[in-house]
XYZ file of C-alpha atoms in Angstrom:
180
model
C 0.000 0.000 0.000
C 1.350 3.363 -0.969
C 1.318 6.356 1.381
C -1.015 8.175 -1.021
C -3.531 5.337 -0.817
C -3.436 5.330 3.002
C -3.836 9.118 3.066
C -6.781 8.828 0.693
C -8.432 6.204 2.946
C -7.892 8.325 6.061
C -9.402 11.379 4.397
C -12.304 9.480 2.890
C -13.287 7.727 6.141
C -12.211 10.394 8.645
C -15.673 10.736 10.194
C -16.036 6.965 10.636
C -12.584 6.857 12.219
C -13.484 9.758 14.518
C -16.529 8.069 16.118
C -14.735 5.151 17.841
C -11.823 7.411 18.772
C -14.232 9.831 20.442
C -15.721 7.011 22.493
C -12.266 6.019 23.703
C -11.015 9.502 24.592
C -13.462 12.376 24.091
C -11.706 15.581 25.190
C -8.358 14.875 23.512
C -10.002 13.737 20.283
C -12.266 16.811 20.378
C -9.247 19.091 20.649
C -7.402 17.384 17.777
C -10.539 17.304 15.609
C -11.223 20.986 16.332
C -7.707 21.857 15.234
C -8.193 19.851 12.036
C -11.558 21.543 11.460
C -9.732 24.850 11.049
C -7.896 23.255 8.117
C -11.106 22.015 6.526
C -10.827 18.348 7.452
C -13.949 18.348 9.646
C -17.180 20.307 9.921
C -17.353 22.151 13.263
C -21.132 21.742 13.555
C -20.834 17.996 13.074
C -18.065 17.859 15.682
C -20.138 19.818 18.186
C -23.136 17.513 17.666
C -20.991 14.354 17.788
C -19.250 15.241 21.027
C -22.468 16.460 22.658
C -24.326 13.247 21.800
C -21.323 11.162 22.814
C -21.002 12.891 26.182
C -24.694 12.856 27.098
C -25.062 9.265 25.860
C -22.162 7.986 27.940
C -23.456 9.939 30.928
C -26.782 8.139 30.524
C -25.037 4.761 30.442
C -23.025 5.527 33.595
C -26.116 6.897 35.331
C -28.000 3.680 34.501
C -25.099 1.604 35.862
C -25.330 3.483 39.138
C -29.125 3.513 39.248
C -29.778 -0.126 38.386
C -26.572 -1.722 39.584
C -25.923 0.137 42.831
C -25.217 -3.052 44.734
C -22.919 -4.702 42.158
C -19.168 -5.147 42.586
C -18.507 -2.897 39.561
C -20.327 0.068 41.075
C -18.686 -0.512 44.453
C -15.270 -0.339 42.728
C -16.284 2.914 41.022
C -17.374 4.367 44.370
C -14.154 3.304 46.096
C -12.220 4.909 43.230
C -13.437 8.346 44.325
C -13.526 7.542 48.033
C -17.269 7.084 48.543
C -18.278 4.357 51.004
C -21.794 3.349 51.998
C -21.478 5.717 54.967
C -20.807 8.624 52.624
C -23.720 8.019 50.251
C -26.231 10.040 52.280
C -23.839 13.000 52.397
C -23.209 12.631 48.658
C -26.959 12.540 48.009
C -27.309 15.862 49.869
C -24.488 17.415 47.826
C -26.100 16.277 44.551
C -29.457 17.689 45.719
C -28.171 21.015 47.094
C -25.619 21.860 44.400
C -26.354 19.776 41.307
C -24.699 22.070 38.756
C -21.484 22.579 40.741
C -21.246 18.854 41.496
C -21.865 17.950 37.855
C -19.386 20.557 36.628
C -16.595 19.466 38.975
C -17.403 15.800 38.456
C -17.402 15.848 34.680
C -14.223 17.902 34.469
C -12.373 15.619 36.906
C -10.239 13.830 34.378
C -10.070 10.106 35.007
C -12.836 9.856 37.597
C -15.715 11.600 35.829
C -17.465 8.299 35.132
C -17.406 7.466 38.845
C -19.094 10.799 39.672
C -21.840 9.996 37.168
C -22.283 6.480 38.596
C -22.704 8.073 42.035
C -25.424 10.342 40.657
C -27.299 7.229 39.560
C -26.607 5.458 42.824
C -28.109 8.264 44.910
C -31.077 8.348 42.482
C -30.654 11.957 41.298
C -33.798 12.893 39.294
C -33.186 12.003 35.648
C -34.476 15.302 34.230
C -32.231 17.337 36.488
C -29.304 15.023 35.718
C -29.604 15.441 31.935
C -30.276 19.176 32.235
C -27.070 19.886 34.124
C -25.096 17.247 32.228
C -26.082 18.844 28.921
C -25.081 22.308 30.097
C -21.668 21.050 31.214
C -21.191 19.097 27.954
C -21.915 22.213 25.878
C -19.518 24.269 27.993
C -16.768 21.655 27.989
C -16.805 20.625 24.339
C -17.717 24.077 23.066
C -14.663 25.507 24.794
C -12.387 22.693 23.626
C -13.554 22.918 20.022
C -13.323 26.713 19.860
C -9.857 26.891 21.380
C -8.668 24.095 19.104
C -10.232 25.734 16.046
C -8.488 29.027 16.723
C -5.227 27.219 17.425
C -5.501 25.378 14.113
C -6.355 28.602 12.293
C -3.390 30.427 13.841
C -0.928 27.651 12.993
C -2.234 27.318 9.444
C 0.379 25.963 7.046
C 2.716 24.664 9.743
C 0.048 22.298 11.081
C -0.605 21.061 7.528
C 3.086 20.191 7.201
C 2.942 18.425 10.567
C -0.081 16.375 9.436
C 1.755 15.380 6.261
C 4.734 14.212 8.337
C 2.463 12.174 10.630
C 0.739 10.633 7.606
C 4.110 9.680 6.144
C 5.188 8.114 9.445
C 1.934 6.121 9.693
C 2.240 4.993 6.072
C 5.855 3.923 6.617
C 4.894 1.997 9.746
C 2.023 0.299 7.917
C 4.312 -0.705 5.063
C 6.963 -1.970 7.487
C 4.400 -4.062 9.395
C 2.825 -5.600 6.288
């Protein structure tokens, strides 16, 4: 396979490649995709919709894990990960009820343990409407900021980022040829 063919495949299927990458690592992929959007590789509106749906969808999954599986070993591990024991759950419930936006904001921006915060919200049975309301607001703030900063970074770097992308594509193509 020639490097031109690999580059053509990457460009042709870039949106399909982006979806699984976003599920694996949302904020980093959002930043990279926003930078590439400034160069015309992605549509910013599509990126905003993709990362919003991804974030709210995963939040719903984690909420359901906490809500329906509160007594499972998996949820207990998630709770221990952020230091919440059964004794703490009542205090956590009060925090989620008194300050839902602040708790959601801090929880979702806590890199590495955000999923555990969301599981706790399900475990303490936070009302679903309130959960999605505040989760959506935080998702718009988080990914909107990431995409805008990345877009302006990509626009300011311009031609130098294009050269960097070409070098990365050449390295990937060389690695693919060496492996095959």
